[in-house]
Amino acid sequence: MTKLRKLREFVSHIKIRTKLFLLILITGALCLTTFRFLWQKKWDVYYFLAETLPSSLQFFPYPADDFWMRLSEEAEKYDIPDSEDDEEKVKAIEPFFSLADEYTGIYIYGLMDGLYRAGHSPNEMLLSEPFNTFFQMTYQWIDDEVNQFYERPIKFKNGYASVFIYFYHSSFFIVPYAVLCLILCTLLFLFVILYFVGRKLKTVVRLEKSILQMSSGDLTTPVPAAGFDELGILAFELNNLRTALHENILKEQKLHKSNQELITALSHDLRTPLTILKGYLEIVRLNRTPDMQAEYIDRCLRKTEDIQEMTNQMFEYSLVYDAEDNRNDLQILEIPLAFFLDSLKEHTDFLRLAGFETNLQICHPPFGSSDFSEDSLRITADPAMVKRVLNNLFSNIIKYADKKEPVLVSVFVGSKLTILQKNRIRSSQNDIESTQIGLQSARKIMEQFNGTLTIHYGEEFFSAELKFPLHRESDVLDPSSTVL
């Protein structure tokens, strides 16, 4: 089986034109050999049919069974002419030739001198139409194979003579048999060649069907394999083309969706610092807290810097949607814990100015020890992206929170930095946009830094939980250290 499999693999790699050439040679040799074999068996078939077929079904004449016996008996009644010019004896022996039917020829020659003495030819049969045309065509094609010839010494009344017998009965069988053998061998040759061509045409039809499926938009159905010849290579490359087109279309759809999300998310992210900036400027314009105006102006400047950074680096937002390919482009830094605490205080202060009651709770180990301090604890992340997460979270509070209930913000410092925010949902939100783009963007950003964002919706309350991996400063210097 292994050798057969190797042979099939070898044949499958042969080019189509080479296969067709070899197939013609092999099939031609096979058909020629078959024809020669059948032709050599013609007399076996002839006698078999003559002996087995009943007389009503025989389609060719056959000599009488007692012909030789009657020929020997009748010969003893007649004298052999001395020569073919001996008209008297030639005429006297003519009844002897009546033993021959219309398909038999009898010729008498001298036994010692071999000279022709007398004879009978089936002239009426040979000259009649359509047999004459048939007979002449037979002789031109297969020559002496058309008849049966016998030479025997037979005793006549005045001695022995050589009698030549020609049976032309088989001419009604030999030519049809030869034509039949030729037709069979030709059909065999055509069958093999057409079978090979038909299989290749079926492959072409399958490829055509696959191409039509691809042109109609079906790029998921694979192109069937077709061996390793020219059509097989075409099918293989066509399947590669289908796969490449499918991947490109999916990638294009993904990029189109990402671009839409990019525009939507960037627009959303710009609203938060603009809203905060507008709020601080309103407070400064109204001069409500003169002692805090310098601080508020500094915060306005920082917000304008955030807006400028967003507009200058807006294409970096694609990192949110293609993390695997662009993760190395993030500005990963070791951010101290104080960065988060300051940002949270700034956001809660703005919530209070916006009319919300806030409650910021920070739960952490005592920072008096050398191992635990706000400066020694680090979060590995991109500061700009972290700002966007916090902006989205507190922007959600401004949009949907009820000012009648306090906004709770709790910070837990342990093995991770956990920020938990909870607020009551405003009862009427008909005029509030609710695309949740900010929370979706924040969740994707958190995944970039191995963090998590968990959202809990209730009928009255909303809560969000942020978790960042937290490290000591020594862990940054020593990668073998364990996380707290």
Coordinates of C-alpha atoms in Angstrom, one line a residue:
M1 CA 0.0 0.0 0.0
T2 CA 2.9 2.4 0.7
K3 CA 4.4 1.8 -2.7
L4 CA 1.0 2.4 -4.3
R5 CA 0.5 5.6 -2.4
K6 CA 3.9 6.8 -3.4
L7 CA 3.1 6.0 -7.0
R8 CA -0.1 7.9 -6.8
E9 CA 1.6 10.9 -5.3
F10 CA 4.3 10.8 -8.0
V11 CA 1.6 10.6 -10.7
S12 CA -0.4 13.4 -9.2
H13 CA 2.6 15.7 -9.5
I14 CA 3.0 15.1 -13.3
K15 CA 1.8 17.9 -15.5
I16 CA -1.4 17.5 -17.5
R17 CA 0.2 17.6 -20.9
T18 CA 2.7 15.0 -19.9
K19 CA -0.1 12.8 -18.4
L20 CA -2.1 13.1 -21.6
F21 CA 0.9 12.2 -23.8
L22 CA 1.8 9.2 -21.7
L23 CA -1.9 8.2 -21.5
I24 CA -2.2 8.3 -25.3
L25 CA 0.9 6.2 -25.7
I26 CA 0.0 3.6 -23.1
T27 CA -3.7 3.4 -24.2
G28 CA -2.7 3.2 -27.9
A29 CA -0.3 0.3 -27.1
L30 CA -3.0 -1.4 -25.0
C31 CA -5.6 -1.1 -27.7
L32 CA -3.2 -2.3 -30.4
T33 CA -2.3 -5.3 -28.3
T34 CA -6.0 -6.0 -27.7
F35 CA -6.7 -5.8 -31.4
R36 CA -3.9 -8.2 -32.2
F37 CA -5.1 -10.6 -29.5
L38 CA -8.7 -10.5 -30.8
W39 CA -7.5 -10.9 -34.4
Q40 CA -5.4 -14.0 -33.5
K41 CA -8.5 -15.5 -32.0
K42 CA -10.7 -14.9 -35.0
W43 CA -10.8 -18.5 -36.2
D44 CA -11.5 -19.8 -32.7
V45 CA -14.5 -17.4 -32.6
Y46 CA -15.5 -18.4 -36.1
Y47 CA -15.6 -22.1 -35.4
F48 CA -17.2 -21.6 -32.0
L49 CA -20.1 -19.6 -33.5
A50 CA -20.4 -22.0 -36.4
E51 CA -20.7 -25.0 -34.0
T52 CA -22.8 -23.4 -31.2
L53 CA -25.2 -21.1 -33.1
P54 CA -28.3 -22.8 -34.5
S55 CA -28.8 -22.5 -38.2
S56 CA -31.6 -19.9 -37.8
L57 CA -29.2 -17.5 -36.0
Q58 CA -26.1 -17.9 -38.1
F59 CA -25.4 -14.7 -40.0
F60 CA -22.7 -16.3 -42.2
P61 CA -22.6 -19.4 -44.5
Y62 CA -20.7 -22.5 -43.4
P63 CA -19.4 -25.5 -45.5
A64 CA -21.5 -28.7 -45.3
D65 CA -20.3 -31.1 -42.6
D66 CA -20.0 -34.1 -45.0
F67 CA -18.2 -32.1 -47.7
W68 CA -14.8 -33.9 -47.5
M69 CA -16.4 -37.3 -47.3
R70 CA -18.6 -36.7 -50.4
L71 CA -15.7 -35.2 -52.2
S72 CA -13.6 -38.3 -51.8
E73 CA -16.5 -40.6 -52.8
E74 CA -17.4 -38.6 -55.9
A75 CA -13.7 -38.3 -57.0
E76 CA -13.5 -42.1 -57.6
K77 CA -16.2 -41.8 -60.3
Y78 CA -14.2 -39.4 -62.5
D79 CA -11.0 -39.5 -64.5
I80 CA -8.4 -36.8 -64.1
P81 CA -7.9 -34.8 -67.4
D82 CA -4.5 -35.1 -69.0
S83 CA -4.3 -31.4 -69.4
E84 CA -6.6 -28.3 -69.2
D85 CA -6.8 -28.6 -73.1
D86 CA -8.4 -32.0 -72.9
E87 CA -11.9 -30.7 -73.5
E88 CA -13.6 -34.1 -73.5
K89 CA -12.3 -35.1 -70.0
V90 CA -12.7 -31.6 -68.6
K91 CA -16.3 -31.6 -69.7
A92 CA -16.8 -35.1 -68.3
I93 CA -15.5 -34.1 -64.8
E94 CA -17.7 -31.0 -64.5
P95 CA -20.4 -32.9 -62.5
F96 CA -17.7 -33.4 -59.9
F97 CA -17.6 -29.7 -59.2
S98 CA -21.3 -29.6 -58.4
L99 CA -20.3 -30.6 -54.9
A100 CA -19.1 -27.0 -54.4
D101 CA -21.7 -24.4 -53.3
E102 CA -21.7 -20.8 -54.4
Y103 CA -19.0 -19.9 -51.8
T104 CA -16.5 -22.7 -52.6
G105 CA -13.8 -23.0 -55.2
I106 CA -12.3 -26.4 -56.3
Y107 CA -9.1 -26.6 -58.5
I108 CA -7.4 -29.9 -59.6
Y109 CA -3.6 -30.0 -60.2
G110 CA -1.4 -32.9 -61.3
L111 CA 0.1 -34.6 -58.3
M112 CA 3.5 -35.1 -59.9
D113 CA 3.8 -32.2 -62.3
G114 CA 1.7 -29.7 -60.4
L115 CA 0.0 -28.5 -63.6
Y116 CA -3.6 -27.2 -63.6
R117 CA -6.1 -29.6 -65.1
A118 CA -9.6 -28.3 -64.3
G119 CA -11.4 -26.2 -61.7
H120 CA -14.5 -24.3 -60.6
S121 CA -14.7 -20.8 -59.3
P122 CA -17.6 -19.2 -57.5
N123 CA -17.8 -16.6 -60.2
E124 CA -21.5 -15.8 -59.7
M125 CA -20.9 -15.1 -56.0
L126 CA -17.7 -13.1 -56.6
L127 CA -19.1 -11.0 -59.4
S128 CA -22.5 -10.3 -57.8
E129 CA -23.3 -7.1 -55.9
P130 CA -22.9 -6.1 -53.1
F131 CA -20.7 -9.1 -52.4
N132 CA -18.2 -8.1 -55.1
T133 CA -17.5 -4.7 -53.5
F134 CA -17.4 -6.3 -50.1
F135 CA -15.1 -9.0 -51.3
Q136 CA -12.7 -6.6 -53.1
M137 CA -12.6 -4.3 -50.0
T138 CA -11.9 -7.4 -47.9
Y139 CA -8.9 -8.5 -50.0
Q140 CA -7.4 -5.0 -50.0
W141 CA -7.6 -4.8 -46.2
I142 CA -6.9 -8.3 -44.9
D143 CA -5.8 -10.1 -48.1
D144 CA -5.8 -13.9 -47.7
E145 CA -7.2 -13.9 -44.2
V146 CA -10.7 -13.6 -45.9
N147 CA -10.8 -17.2 -47.0
Q148 CA -9.8 -20.7 -45.9
F149 CA -7.5 -22.7 -48.2
Y150 CA -6.9 -26.4 -48.2
E151 CA -4.7 -28.7 -50.4
R152 CA -5.2 -32.4 -50.3
P153 CA -4.3 -35.4 -52.5
I154 CA -7.5 -37.2 -53.5
K155 CA -7.8 -40.5 -55.4
F156 CA -9.7 -40.3 -58.7
K157 CA -10.7 -43.1 -61.0
N158 CA -7.4 -43.0 -62.9
G159 CA -5.1 -42.0 -60.1
Y160 CA -4.3 -39.3 -57.5
A161 CA -4.4 -35.5 -58.0
S162 CA -3.8 -32.4 -55.8
V163 CA -7.2 -30.8 -55.1
F164 CA -7.1 -27.1 -53.9
I165 CA -10.2 -26.1 -52.0
Y166 CA -11.0 -22.4 -51.3
F167 CA -13.8 -21.7 -48.8
Y168 CA -15.1 -18.1 -49.0
H169 CA -17.8 -18.6 -46.4
S170 CA -15.6 -17.0 -43.7
S171 CA -15.5 -13.7 -45.7
F172 CA -19.0 -13.0 -44.3
F173 CA -17.6 -13.3 -40.8
I174 CA -14.0 -12.0 -41.0
V175 CA -14.6 -8.5 -42.1
P176 CA -17.5 -7.8 -39.6
Y177 CA -15.3 -9.3 -37.0
A178 CA -12.4 -7.1 -37.9
V179 CA -14.6 -4.0 -37.9
L180 CA -16.1 -5.0 -34.6
C181 CA -12.6 -5.5 -33.1
L182 CA -11.5 -2.1 -34.5
I183 CA -14.6 -0.4 -33.1
L184 CA -14.1 -2.0 -29.7
C185 CA -10.4 -1.0 -29.5
T186 CA -11.3 2.5 -30.7
L187 CA -14.0 2.8 -28.1
L188 CA -11.6 1.6 -25.4
F189 CA -9.1 4.2 -26.5
L190 CA -11.6 7.0 -26.6
F191 CA -13.1 5.9 -23.3
V192 CA -9.8 6.1 -21.5
I193 CA -8.9 9.5 -23.0
L194 CA -12.3 11.0 -22.6
Y195 CA -12.5 9.7 -19.0
F196 CA -9.2 11.5 -18.3
V197 CA -10.4 14.7 -20.0
G198 CA -13.8 14.4 -18.3
R199 CA -12.2 14.3 -14.9
K200 CA -10.1 17.4 -15.7
L201 CA -13.2 19.1 -17.0
K202 CA -15.0 18.3 -13.7
T203 CA -12.2 19.9 -11.9
V204 CA -12.5 23.0 -14.2
V205 CA -16.2 23.1 -13.4
R206 CA -15.5 22.9 -9.7
L207 CA -13.1 25.7 -10.0
E208 CA -15.6 27.7 -12.0
K209 CA -18.2 27.1 -9.3
S210 CA -15.7 28.3 -6.7
I211 CA -14.9 31.4 -8.7
L212 CA -18.6 32.2 -9.1
Q213 CA -19.1 31.7 -5.3
M214 CA -16.2 34.1 -4.7
S215 CA -17.5 36.7 -7.1
S216 CA -20.9 36.5 -5.4
G217 CA -19.3 37.3 -2.0
D218 CA -18.9 33.9 -0.5
L219 CA -15.3 33.8 0.7
T220 CA -15.8 31.2 3.5
T221 CA -16.3 28.1 1.3
P222 CA -12.8 26.6 0.6
V223 CA -11.8 25.8 -2.9
P224 CA -11.6 21.9 -3.3
A225 CA -8.1 20.5 -3.7
A226 CA -7.3 19.1 -7.2
G227 CA -4.0 17.4 -6.9
F228 CA -0.6 18.9 -7.8
D229 CA -0.8 19.4 -11.6
E230 CA -1.6 22.7 -13.3
L231 CA -5.2 22.6 -12.2
G232 CA -4.2 21.6 -8.7
I233 CA -1.8 24.6 -8.4
L234 CA -4.5 26.8 -9.8
A235 CA -7.0 25.5 -7.1
F236 CA -4.3 25.9 -4.4
E237 CA -3.5 29.5 -5.4
L238 CA -7.2 30.3 -5.9
N239 CA -7.8 29.1 -2.3
N240 CA -5.0 31.3 -1.1
L241 CA -6.5 34.2 -2.9
R242 CA -9.9 33.5 -1.3
T243 CA -8.3 33.3 2.1
A244 CA -6.3 36.6 1.5
L245 CA -9.4 38.4 0.3
H246 CA -11.5 37.1 3.2
E247 CA -8.8 38.2 5.7
N248 CA -8.4 41.6 4.0
I249 CA -12.2 42.2 4.0
L250 CA -12.4 41.2 7.7
K251 CA -9.4 43.4 8.5
E252 CA -11.0 46.3 6.5
Q253 CA -14.3 45.9 8.3
K254 CA -12.4 45.8 11.6
L255 CA -10.4 48.9 10.7
H256 CA -13.6 50.7 9.6
K257 CA -15.3 49.8 12.9
S258 CA -12.2 50.8 14.8
N259 CA -12.1 54.1 13.0
Q260 CA -15.8 54.7 13.9
E261 CA -15.1 53.8 17.5
L262 CA -12.0 56.0 17.5
I263 CA -14.0 59.0 16.3
T264 CA -16.8 58.3 18.8
A265 CA -14.5 57.6 21.7
L266 CA -12.3 60.6 21.0
S267 CA -15.3 62.9 20.8
H268 CA -16.5 61.5 24.1
D269 CA -13.1 61.8 25.8
L270 CA -12.8 65.4 24.7
R271 CA -16.1 66.3 26.3
T272 CA -14.9 65.5 29.8
P273 CA -11.9 67.9 30.0
L274 CA -13.9 70.5 28.1
T275 CA -16.8 70.2 30.6
I276 CA -14.4 70.5 33.5
L277 CA -12.6 73.4 31.9
K278 CA -15.8 75.2 31.3
G279 CA -16.9 74.6 34.9
Y280 CA -13.6 76.1 36.3
L281 CA -13.8 79.1 34.0
E282 CA -17.4 79.7 35.1
I283 CA -16.3 79.6 38.8
V284 CA -13.4 82.0 38.0
R285 CA -15.7 84.4 36.1
L286 CA -18.3 84.4 38.9
N287 CA -15.4 85.0 41.5
R288 CA -17.1 82.7 44.0
T289 CA -13.9 81.6 45.7
P290 CA -11.2 84.3 45.3
D291 CA -8.6 82.4 47.4
M292 CA -8.8 79.4 45.0
Q293 CA -8.7 81.3 41.7
A294 CA -5.0 80.6 41.2
E295 CA -5.5 76.9 41.8
Y296 CA -8.5 76.8 39.4
I297 CA -6.5 78.6 36.7
D298 CA -3.7 76.1 37.1
R299 CA -6.3 73.3 36.7
C300 CA -7.7 75.0 33.6
L301 CA -4.2 75.1 32.1
R302 CA -3.7 71.4 32.9
K303 CA -7.0 70.6 31.2
T304 CA -6.0 72.5 28.1
E305 CA -2.8 70.5 28.1
D306 CA -4.8 67.3 28.3
I307 CA -7.0 68.5 25.4
Q308 CA -3.9 69.4 23.4
E309 CA -2.4 66.0 24.1
M310 CA -5.5 64.3 23.0
T311 CA -5.7 66.2 19.7
N312 CA -2.0 65.8 19.0
Q313 CA -2.0 62.1 19.7
M314 CA -5.5 61.1 18.7
F315 CA -4.3 58.2 16.5
E316 CA -2.7 56.7 19.6
Y317 CA -6.3 55.9 20.5
S318 CA -6.2 53.0 18.1
L319 CA -4.2 51.2 20.8
V320 CA -7.4 50.6 22.6
Y321 CA -8.7 48.6 19.6
D322 CA -5.5 46.8 18.5
A323 CA -3.7 45.9 21.6
E324 CA -1.6 43.0 20.3
D325 CA -0.1 44.9 17.3
N326 CA 0.6 48.2 19.0
R327 CA 1.2 47.5 22.7
N328 CA 4.9 48.5 22.4
D329 CA 3.9 52.0 21.3
L330 CA 2.3 52.8 24.7
Q331 CA 4.3 55.1 27.0
I332 CA 4.5 52.6 29.8
L333 CA 5.9 54.3 33.0
E334 CA 6.1 53.5 36.6
I335 CA 3.4 55.8 38.1
P336 CA 3.6 56.6 41.8
L337 CA 0.5 56.0 44.0
A338 CA 0.5 59.7 44.7
F339 CA -0.5 60.4 41.0
F340 CA -3.7 58.5 41.5
L341 CA -4.5 60.1 44.9
D342 CA -3.9 63.6 43.5
S343 CA -6.1 62.9 40.4
L344 CA -8.9 61.5 42.5
K345 CA -8.8 64.6 44.8
E346 CA -8.9 66.9 41.8
H347 CA -11.9 65.1 40.4
T348 CA -13.8 65.0 43.7
D349 CA -13.1 68.7 44.2
F350 CA -14.6 69.4 40.7
L351 CA -17.7 67.3 41.6
R352 CA -18.2 69.4 44.7
L353 CA -18.0 72.5 42.7
A354 CA -20.5 71.0 40.2
G355 CA -23.0 70.6 43.1
F356 CA -22.3 67.0 44.1
E357 CA -21.6 65.8 47.6
T358 CA -18.5 63.6 47.6
N359 CA -17.0 61.3 50.1
L360 CA -13.4 60.2 49.3
Q361 CA -12.1 57.4 51.5
I362 CA -8.5 56.1 51.3
C363 CA -7.8 52.8 53.0
H364 CA -4.1 51.8 53.0
P365 CA -1.4 50.4 55.3
P366 CA 0.4 53.0 57.4
F367 CA 2.8 54.9 55.3
G368 CA 5.2 55.5 58.1
S369 CA 7.2 52.3 57.4
S370 CA 10.0 52.1 54.9
D371 CA 8.2 49.4 52.9
F372 CA 5.0 51.4 52.4
S373 CA 4.9 55.0 51.3
E374 CA 3.0 56.9 48.6
D375 CA 6.4 57.3 46.7
S376 CA 7.5 53.7 47.0
L377 CA 4.2 52.1 45.5
R378 CA 4.0 52.0 41.7
I379 CA 1.5 51.2 39.0
T380 CA 2.8 50.2 35.5
A381 CA 0.7 52.1 33.0
D382 CA 0.5 55.0 30.5
P383 CA -0.3 58.2 32.4
A384 CA -2.3 59.7 29.5
M385 CA -4.4 56.6 29.3
V386 CA -5.0 56.5 33.0
K387 CA -6.2 60.1 32.9
R388 CA -8.7 59.1 30.2
V389 CA -10.0 56.2 32.4
L390 CA -10.6 58.5 35.3
N391 CA -12.0 61.3 33.1
N392 CA -14.5 58.8 31.6
L393 CA -15.4 57.5 35.1
F394 CA -16.1 60.9 36.6
S395 CA -17.7 62.2 33.4
N396 CA -20.2 59.3 33.8
I397 CA -21.0 60.6 37.3
I398 CA -21.7 64.2 36.0
K399 CA -24.0 62.9 33.4
Y400 CA -26.0 60.3 35.3
A401 CA -25.6 60.8 39.0
D402 CA -28.2 62.2 41.3
K403 CA -26.9 65.3 43.2
K404 CA -29.3 64.6 46.1
E405 CA -27.2 61.6 47.2
P406 CA -23.4 61.6 48.0
V407 CA -20.9 60.1 45.5
L408 CA -18.7 57.6 47.3
V409 CA -15.2 57.1 46.1
S410 CA -13.1 54.5 48.0
V411 CA -9.5 53.7 47.5
F412 CA -8.0 50.4 48.8
V413 CA -4.3 49.8 48.7
G414 CA -3.2 46.2 49.0
S415 CA -1.9 43.7 46.6
K416 CA -3.7 45.9 44.0
L417 CA -4.9 49.4 43.8
T418 CA -8.7 49.3 43.9
I419 CA -10.8 52.3 43.2
L420 CA -14.5 51.8 44.0
Q421 CA -17.0 54.5 42.9
K422 CA -20.8 54.4 43.8
N423 CA -23.6 56.9 43.1
R424 CA -27.4 57.0 42.9
I425 CA -28.8 57.1 39.3
R426 CA -30.7 60.2 38.4
S427 CA -34.4 59.4 38.1
S428 CA -35.0 61.3 34.8
Q429 CA -32.5 60.7 32.0
N430 CA -34.6 61.3 28.9
D431 CA -32.4 64.2 27.8
I432 CA -29.1 62.4 28.6
E433 CA -27.0 60.7 25.9
S434 CA -26.4 57.0 26.9
T435 CA -23.9 55.4 24.4
Q436 CA -21.7 54.1 27.2
I437 CA -18.7 54.8 24.9
G438 CA -16.7 56.2 27.8
L439 CA -17.1 53.0 29.9
Q440 CA -16.3 50.8 26.9
S441 CA -13.1 52.8 26.2
A442 CA -12.1 52.7 29.8
R443 CA -12.6 48.9 30.0
K444 CA -10.4 48.4 26.9
I445 CA -7.7 50.8 28.3
M446 CA -7.6 48.9 31.6
E447 CA -7.0 45.6 29.7
Q448 CA -3.8 47.2 28.3
F449 CA -2.3 47.3 31.7
N450 CA -3.6 44.0 33.0
G451 CA -6.2 45.9 35.0
T452 CA -9.9 45.4 35.2
L453 CA -13.0 47.6 35.2
T454 CA -16.1 46.1 36.6
I455 CA -19.5 47.8 36.2
H456 CA -22.5 47.1 38.4
Y457 CA -25.9 48.4 37.3
G458 CA -28.9 48.5 39.7
E459 CA -32.3 50.0 39.5
E460 CA -31.2 52.9 41.7
F461 CA -27.4 52.7 42.1
F462 CA -24.5 52.5 39.8
S463 CA -21.0 51.4 40.8
A464 CA -17.6 51.0 39.1
E465 CA -14.6 49.2 40.4
L466 CA -11.1 49.8 39.0
K467 CA -8.2 47.5 39.8
F468 CA -4.6 48.2 38.9
P469 CA -1.6 45.8 39.6
L470 CA 0.4 47.5 42.4
H471 CA 4.2 47.1 43.0
R472 CA 6.7 48.4 45.5
E473 CA 9.6 50.4 44.1
S474 CA 11.9 47.5 44.9
D475 CA 9.8 45.2 42.7
V476 CA 10.5 47.5 39.7
L477 CA 14.2 47.2 40.3
D478 CA 14.1 43.5 41.1
P479 CA 11.9 41.6 38.6
S480 CA 12.2 38.4 40.7
S481 CA 10.3 40.0 43.6
T482 CA 6.7 39.1 44.2
V483 CA 3.8 41.4 44.0
L484 CA 2.4 42.6 47.3

